[in-house]
Tab-separated table of N, CA and C in Angstrom:
chain	number	residue	atom	x	y	z
A	24	MET	N	0.844	-1.184	0.000
A	24	MET	CA	0.000	0.000	0.000
A	24	MET	C	0.889	1.248	0.000
A	25	THR	N	0.661	2.125	-0.929
A	25	THR	CA	1.411	3.367	-1.006
A	25	THR	C	0.675	4.437	-0.205
A	26	THR	N	1.428	5.150	0.650
A	26	THR	CA	0.852	6.188	1.497
A	26	THR	C	1.511	7.511	1.168
A	27	GLN	N	0.708	8.547	1.062
A	27	GLN	CA	1.248	9.874	0.787
A	27	GLN	C	1.776	10.496	2.071
A	28	ALA	N	2.984	11.057	2.004
A	28	ALA	CA	3.561	11.749	3.152
A	28	ALA	C	2.731	13.002	3.446
A	29	ILE	N	2.543	13.307	4.733
A	29	ILE	CA	1.821	14.510	5.136
A	29	ILE	C	2.642	15.244	6.192
A	30	GLY	N	2.364	16.528	6.373
A	30	GLY	CA	3.054	17.302	7.394
A	30	GLY	C	3.993	18.314	6.790
A	31	ALA	N	5.075	18.555	7.493
A	31	ALA	CA	6.091	19.532	7.096
A	31	ALA	C	7.464	18.956	7.404
A	32	THR	N	8.496	19.607	6.905
A	32	THR	CA	9.859	19.131	7.173
A	32	THR	C	10.553	19.921	8.273
A	33	THR	N	9.971	21.059	8.695
A	33	THR	CA	10.530	21.838	9.795
A	33	THR	C	9.411	22.171	10.774
A	34	TRP	N	9.670	21.895	12.060
A	34	TRP	CA	8.694	22.130	13.125
A	34	TRP	C	9.373	22.856	14.279
A	35	VAL	N	8.602	23.651	15.018
A	35	VAL	CA	9.137	24.400	16.152
A	35	VAL	C	8.293	24.124	17.386
A	36	VAL	N	8.965	23.833	18.503
A	36	VAL	CA	8.336	23.757	19.821
A	36	VAL	C	8.937	24.910	20.619
A	37	ALA	N	8.109	25.907	20.937
A	37	ALA	CA	8.631	27.112	21.583
A	37	ALA	C	8.477	27.093	23.103
A	38	ASP	N	7.892	26.059	23.666
A	38	ASP	CA	7.683	25.984	25.116
A	38	ASP	C	8.203	24.664	25.651
A	39	GLY	N	9.499	24.560	25.831
A	39	GLY	CA	10.099	23.363	26.412
A	39	GLY	C	10.484	23.592	27.861
A	40	TYR	N	10.119	22.639	28.700
A	40	TYR	CA	10.476	22.708	30.123
A	40	TYR	C	10.180	21.353	30.733
A	41	ILE	N	11.208	20.685	31.213
A	41	ILE	CA	11.032	19.402	31.891
A	41	ILE	C	10.905	19.684	33.381
A	42	PRO	N	9.735	19.415	33.980
A	42	PRO	CA	9.586	19.662	35.417
A	42	PRO	C	10.666	18.916	36.212
A	43	PRO	N	11.240	19.577	37.231
A	43	PRO	CA	12.415	19.030	37.912
A	43	PRO	C	12.136	17.940	38.945
A	44	SER	N	10.884	17.631	39.238
A	44	SER	CA	10.593	16.563	40.190
A	44	SER	C	9.361	15.801	39.737
A	45	SER	N	9.092	14.681	40.389
A	45	SER	CA	7.993	13.804	39.993
A	45	SER	C	7.339	13.190	41.213
A	46	THR	N	6.073	12.816	41.050
A	46	THR	CA	5.340	12.057	42.054
A	46	THR	C	4.778	10.825	41.355
A	47	GLY	N	4.962	9.673	41.949
A	47	GLY	CA	4.429	8.449	41.357
A	47	GLY	C	5.526	7.558	40.842
A	48	PRO	N	5.139	6.357	40.394
A	48	PRO	CA	6.124	5.347	39.988
A	48	PRO	C	6.848	5.708	38.687
A	49	ALA	N	8.154	5.514	38.684
A	49	ALA	CA	8.964	5.710	37.484
A	49	ALA	C	8.944	4.413	36.670
A	50	PRO	N	9.049	4.443	35.394
A	50	PRO	CA	9.204	5.631	34.555
A	50	PRO	C	7.869	6.235	34.111
A	51	ALA	N	6.768	5.525	34.317
A	51	ALA	CA	5.475	5.965	33.780
A	51	ALA	C	5.089	7.362	34.259
A	52	MET	N	5.337	7.682	35.511
A	52	MET	CA	4.897	8.956	36.059
A	52	MET	C	6.033	9.953	36.259
A	53	THR	N	7.175	9.714	35.636
A	53	THR	CA	8.268	10.680	35.681
A	53	THR	C	7.886	11.900	34.855
A	54	SER	N	8.004	13.082	35.447
A	54	SER	CA	7.727	14.319	34.706
A	54	SER	C	8.609	14.363	33.463
A	55	HIS	N	8.011	14.735	32.321
A	55	HIS	CA	8.784	14.751	31.084
A	55	HIS	C	8.117	15.605	30.019
A	56	ASP	N	8.903	15.960	29.012
A	56	ASP	CA	8.427	16.497	27.748
A	56	ASP	C	8.648	15.420	26.694
A	57	SER	N	7.774	15.386	25.700
A	57	SER	CA	7.913	14.453	24.586
A	57	SER	C	7.608	15.163	23.277
A	58	ILE	N	8.244	14.680	22.215
A	58	ILE	CA	7.797	15.030	20.879
A	58	ILE	C	7.250	13.750	20.273
A	59	CYS	N	6.025	13.845	19.779
A	59	CYS	CA	5.346	12.707	19.175
A	59	CYS	C	5.320	12.968	17.677
A	60	MET	N	5.928	12.068	16.913
A	60	MET	CA	6.102	12.288	15.482
A	60	MET	C	5.396	11.208	14.690
A	61	LEU	N	4.695	11.622	13.638
A	61	LEU	CA	4.023	10.705	12.724
A	61	LEU	C	4.679	10.805	11.360
A	62	ASN	N	5.107	9.665	10.834
A	62	ASN	CA	5.612	9.579	9.474
A	62	ASN	C	4.629	8.712	8.704
A	63	ALA	N	3.721	9.349	7.966
A	63	ALA	CA	2.711	8.620	7.208
A	63	ALA	C	3.200	8.223	5.823
A	64	GLY	N	4.420	8.607	5.479
A	64	GLY	CA	4.958	8.334	4.149
A	64	GLY	C	5.580	6.954	4.022
A	65	ASP	N	6.047	6.660	2.832
A	65	ASP	CA	6.614	5.356	2.509
A	65	ASP	C	8.116	5.247	2.743
A	66	ASP	N	8.770	6.326	3.141
A	66	ASP	CA	10.210	6.315	3.375
A	66	ASP	C	10.509	6.678	4.818
A	67	PRO	N	11.582	6.124	5.404
A	67	PRO	CA	11.966	6.538	6.759
A	67	PRO	C	12.281	8.032	6.783
A	68	ALA	N	11.933	8.677	7.874
A	68	ALA	CA	12.229	10.097	8.048
A	68	ALA	C	13.415	10.232	8.995
A	69	HIS	N	14.466	10.871	8.532
A	69	HIS	CA	15.644	11.127	9.358
A	69	HIS	C	15.474	12.511	9.959
A	70	VAL	N	15.427	12.557	11.278
A	70	VAL	CA	15.045	13.759	12.009
A	70	VAL	C	16.244	14.289	12.793
A	71	ALA	N	16.446	15.592	12.753
A	71	ALA	CA	17.483	16.264	13.544
A	71	ALA	C	16.786	17.264	14.460
A	72	VAL	N	17.071	17.171	15.759
A	72	VAL	CA	16.472	18.050	16.760
A	72	VAL	C	17.562	18.976	17.290
A	73	GLU	N	17.319	20.274	17.223
A	73	GLU	CA	18.248	21.267	17.764
A	73	GLU	C	17.567	21.942	18.952
A	74	VAL	N	18.307	22.115	20.049
A	74	VAL	CA	17.766	22.669	21.284
A	74	VAL	C	18.326	24.068	21.484
A	75	PHE	N	17.432	25.031	21.680
A	75	PHE	CA	17.806	26.418	21.903
A	75	PHE	C	17.562	26.769	23.363
A	76	HIS	N	18.484	27.505	23.946
A	76	HIS	CA	18.417	27.904	25.356
A	76	HIS	C	18.338	29.418	25.468
A	77	THR	N	17.974	29.916	26.658
A	77	THR	CA	17.885	31.363	26.872
A	77	THR	C	19.233	32.010	27.122
A	78	ASP	N	20.226	31.222	27.534
A	78	ASP	CA	21.476	31.819	28.008
A	78	ASP	C	22.744	31.221	27.399
A	79	ARG	N	22.597	30.418	26.331
A	79	ARG	CA	23.782	29.854	25.691
A	79	ARG	C	23.450	29.411	24.281
A	80	GLU	N	24.469	28.997	23.555
A	80	GLU	CA	24.306	28.593	22.167
A	80	GLU	C	23.474	27.307	22.060
A	81	PRO	N	22.845	27.084	20.891
A	81	PRO	CA	22.053	25.862	20.693
A	81	PRO	C	22.899	24.601	20.806
A	82	VAL	N	22.217	23.498	21.104
A	82	VAL	CA	22.854	22.189	21.230
A	82	VAL	C	22.186	21.245	20.222
A	83	GLY	N	23.003	20.408	19.613
A	83	GLY	CA	22.459	19.424	18.684
A	83	GLY	C	23.331	19.321	17.459
A	84	PRO	N	22.924	18.514	16.533
A	84	PRO	CA	21.617	17.884	16.485
A	84	PRO	C	21.571	16.558	17.249
A	85	TYR	N	20.371	16.269	17.747
A	85	TYR	CA	20.027	14.945	18.255
A	85	TYR	C	19.377	14.244	17.068
A	86	GLU	N	19.890	13.084	16.685
A	86	GLU	CA	19.422	12.432	15.462
A	86	GLU	C	18.509	11.258	15.787
A	87	LEU	N	17.360	11.230	15.115
A	87	LEU	CA	16.346	10.193	15.300
A	87	LEU	C	15.886	9.707	13.931
A	88	THR	N	15.323	8.512	13.877
A	88	THR	CA	14.694	8.012	12.665
A	88	THR	C	13.283	7.566	13.002
A	89	VAL	N	12.334	8.029	12.200
A	89	VAL	CA	10.949	7.580	12.321
A	89	VAL	C	10.686	6.686	11.109
A	90	PRO	N	10.488	5.390	11.334
A	90	PRO	CA	10.279	4.482	10.202
A	90	PRO	C	9.050	4.867	9.371
A	91	ALA	N	9.015	4.398	8.138
A	91	ALA	CA	7.888	4.653	7.250
A	91	ALA	C	6.593	4.140	7.878
A	92	ARG	N	5.524	4.931	7.726
A	92	ARG	CA	4.179	4.577	8.186
A	92	ARG	C	4.150	4.209	9.669
A	93	ARG	N	4.891	4.978	10.477
A	93	ARG	CA	4.974	4.700	11.913
A	93	ARG	C	4.904	5.993	12.716
A	94	ALA	N	4.592	5.812	13.999
A	94	ALA	CA	4.644	6.887	14.979
A	94	ALA	C	5.852	6.647	15.873
A	95	HIS	N	6.414	7.731	16.384
A	95	HIS	CA	7.535	7.629	17.317
A	95	HIS	C	7.354	8.676	18.404
A	96	HIS	N	7.333	8.229	19.652
A	96	HIS	CA	7.234	9.129	20.800
A	96	HIS	C	8.612	9.192	21.447
A	97	GLN	N	9.195	10.372	21.456
A	97	GLN	CA	10.534	10.566	22.000
A	97	GLN	C	10.471	11.450	23.228
A	98	ARG	N	10.784	10.853	24.397
A	98	ARG	CA	10.894	11.672	25.600
A	98	ARG	C	12.147	12.526	25.502
A	99	ILE	N	11.974	13.817	25.707
A	99	ILE	CA	13.121	14.727	25.671
A	99	ILE	C	14.086	14.354	26.794
A	100	ASN	N	13.574	13.910	27.932
A	100	ASN	CA	14.407	13.491	29.061
A	100	ASN	C	15.397	12.397	28.667
A	101	ASP	N	15.045	11.594	27.663
A	101	ASP	CA	15.878	10.447	27.284
A	101	ASP	C	16.934	10.772	26.231
A	102	LEU	N	16.916	11.968	25.666
A	102	LEU	CA	17.960	12.343	24.702
A	102	LEU	C	19.283	12.507	25.438
A	103	ARG	N	20.337	11.909	24.946
A	103	ARG	CA	21.631	11.933	25.646
A	103	ARG	C	22.737	12.611	24.856
A	104	GLY	N	22.829	12.323	23.560
A	104	GLY	CA	23.938	12.873	22.808
A	104	GLY	C	23.497	13.932	21.852
A	105	PRO	N	24.133	15.074	21.840
A	105	PRO	CA	25.449	15.405	22.365
A	105	PRO	C	25.491	15.702	23.867
A	106	GLU	N	24.345	16.001	24.508
A	106	GLU	CA	24.325	16.167	25.966
A	106	GLU	C	22.885	16.027	26.445
A	107	PRO	N	22.672	15.633	27.692
A	107	PRO	CA	21.296	15.550	28.212
A	107	PRO	C	20.663	16.944	28.304
A	108	ILE	N	19.352	16.978	28.191
A	108	ILE	CA	18.601	18.213	28.381
A	108	ILE	C	18.134	18.206	29.829
A	109	LEU	N	18.541	19.211	30.575
A	109	LEU	CA	18.350	19.205	32.023
A	109	LEU	C	16.937	19.606	32.432
A	110	PRO	N	16.384	18.939	33.449
A	110	PRO	CA	15.098	19.361	34.015
A	110	PRO	C	15.218	20.751	34.636
A	111	GLY	N	14.102	21.463	34.665
A	111	GLY	CA	14.061	22.769	35.305
A	111	GLY	C	14.662	23.893	34.493
A	112	VAL	N	14.960	23.655	33.212
A	112	VAL	CA	15.594	24.651	32.350
A	112	VAL	C	14.692	24.893	31.129
A	113	ASP	N	14.358	26.162	30.868
A	113	ASP	CA	13.569	26.500	29.678
A	113	ASP	C	14.371	26.190	28.415
A	114	TYR	N	13.681	25.716	27.387
A	114	TYR	CA	14.324	25.481	26.096
A	114	TYR	C	13.270	25.534	24.993
A	115	CYS	N	13.728	25.601	23.759
A	115	CYS	CA	12.881	25.515	22.572
A	115	CYS	C	13.521	24.512	21.621
A	116	LEU	N	12.715	23.937	20.740
A	116	LEU	CA	13.210	22.945	19.787
A	116	LEU	C	12.939	23.387	18.359
A	117	VAL	N	13.900	23.109	17.479
A	117	VAL	CA	13.665	23.152	16.044
A	117	VAL	C	13.908	21.732	15.551
A	118	ILE	N	12.895	21.182	14.886
A	118	ILE	CA	12.909	19.778	14.444
A	118	ILE	C	12.883	19.783	12.925
A	119	ARG	N	13.910	19.203	12.316
A	119	ARG	CA	13.996	19.155	10.855
A	119	ARG	C	14.029	17.702	10.404
A	120	SER	N	13.299	17.422	9.340
A	120	SER	CA	13.206	16.061	8.807
A	120	SER	C	13.453	16.086	7.309
A	121	ASP	N	14.005	14.992	6.793
A	121	ASP	CA	14.223	14.935	5.345
A	121	ASP	C	12.961	14.523	4.577
A	122	HIS	N	11.888	14.151	5.283
A	122	HIS	CA	10.586	13.847	4.688
A	122	HIS	C	9.512	14.495	5.556
A	123	PRO	N	8.371	14.842	4.989
A	123	PRO	CA	7.313	15.454	5.794
A	123	PRO	C	6.866	14.536	6.941
A	124	ILE	N	6.706	15.133	8.112
A	124	ILE	CA	6.185	14.447	9.292
A	124	ILE	C	5.233	15.417	10.000
A	125	VAL	N	4.500	14.893	10.980
A	125	VAL	CA	3.668	15.717	11.851
A	125	VAL	C	4.251	15.594	13.250
A	126	VAL	N	4.351	16.724	13.976
A	126	VAL	CA	4.960	16.741	15.312
A	126	VAL	C	3.985	17.346	16.317
A	127	GLN	N	3.854	16.667	17.436
A	127	GLN	CA	3.063	17.153	18.560
A	127	GLN	C	3.967	17.187	19.783
A	128	HIS	N	3.746	18.167	20.668
A	128	HIS	CA	4.541	18.307	21.890
A	128	HIS	C	3.653	18.007	23.091
A	129	THR	N	4.166	17.197	24.016
A	129	THR	CA	3.404	16.816	25.206
A	129	THR	C	4.279	16.969	26.439
A	130	ARG	N	3.655	17.433	27.534
A	130	ARG	CA	4.354	17.532	28.817
A	130	ARG	C	3.525	16.864	29.897
A	131	LEU	N	4.187	15.988	30.673
A	131	LEU	CA	3.588	15.439	31.889
A	131	LEU	C	4.274	16.106	33.063
A	132	ASP	N	3.493	16.800	33.883
A	132	ASP	CA	4.012	17.449	35.086
A	132	ASP	C	3.418	16.712	36.277
A	133	SER	N	4.246	15.876	36.903
A	133	SER	CA	3.770	15.087	38.041
A	133	SER	C	4.422	15.542	39.347
A	134	ARG	N	4.777	16.831	39.418
A	134	ARG	CA	5.381	17.330	40.653
A	134	ARG	C	4.420	17.226	41.831
A	135	GLN	N	3.128	17.278	41.575
A	135	GLN	CA	2.128	17.113	42.624
A	135	GLN	C	1.375	15.805	42.375
A	136	ALA	N	0.696	15.312	43.393
A	136	ALA	CA	-0.112	14.106	43.217
A	136	ALA	C	-1.211	14.331	42.182
A	137	GLU	N	-1.702	15.585	42.036
A	137	GLU	CA	-2.674	15.936	41.009
A	137	GLU	C	-1.889	16.267	39.739
A	138	ASN	N	-1.710	15.294	38.889
A	138	ASN	CA	-0.858	15.436	37.711
A	138	ASN	C	-1.478	16.364	36.672
A	139	ALA	N	-0.626	16.962	35.859
A	139	ALA	CA	-1.067	17.795	34.748
A	139	ALA	C	-0.452	17.260	33.461
A	140	LEU	N	-1.275	17.193	32.414
A	140	LEU	CA	-0.804	16.773	31.104
A	140	LEU	C	-1.186	17.858	30.106
A	141	MET	N	-0.217	18.296	29.319
A	141	MET	CA	-0.430	19.328	28.320
A	141	MET	C	0.049	18.782	26.985
A	142	SER	N	-0.731	19.039	25.937
A	142	SER	CA	-0.317	18.601	24.619
A	142	SER	C	-0.778	19.626	23.586
A	143	THR	N	0.077	19.889	22.607
A	143	THR	CA	-0.241	20.843	21.561
A	143	THR	C	0.509	20.458	20.296
A	144	ILE	N	-0.048	20.817	19.174
A	144	ILE	CA	0.644	20.586	17.914
A	144	ILE	C	1.826	21.557	17.850
A	145	ALA	N	2.948	21.089	17.341
A	145	ALA	CA	4.095	21.969	17.146
A	145	ALA	C	3.773	22.927	15.997
A	146	TYR	N	4.575	23.969	15.858
A	146	TYR	CA	4.370	24.953	14.791
A	146	TYR	C	5.069	24.462	13.523
A	147	PRO	N	4.313	24.252	12.434
A	147	PRO	CA	4.962	23.832	11.175
A	147	PRO	C	5.509	25.058	10.456
A	148	SER	N	6.797	25.053	10.177
A	148	SER	CA	7.436	26.167	9.493
A	148	SER	C	7.541	25.869	8.007
A	149	SER	N	7.417	26.879	7.207
A	149	SER	CA	7.549	26.703	5.757
A	149	SER	C	8.980	26.852	5.291
A	150	ARG	N	9.920	27.049	6.246
A	150	ARG	CA	11.329	27.236	5.882
A	150	ARG	C	12.126	26.030	6.205
């Protein structure tokens, strides 16, 4: 079955923040940010994530692959190379792919027993 690729090749997440503490069992209830990516096309999407900070130069790229016709949920907390993204620090993401994908940003804040979950579509850039 041939599937048409949908989405964009550049996405922006302008509100990154990993809450610095958690309540509940790990890893399921660990406070985190995630980027959820959909590759509806027939080719693997090679994704580069660049992290922008308020007080220093950008870091990256963090390289990921989203297989053809698949979804991939990437916890920002789990990115390691070139360096971990620290909890409690504001950041923004620019996500570039060699094939169109769709990107959504999600945050689980479990610092209190009353958990908060936030999710929003990332901004698709035409550049």
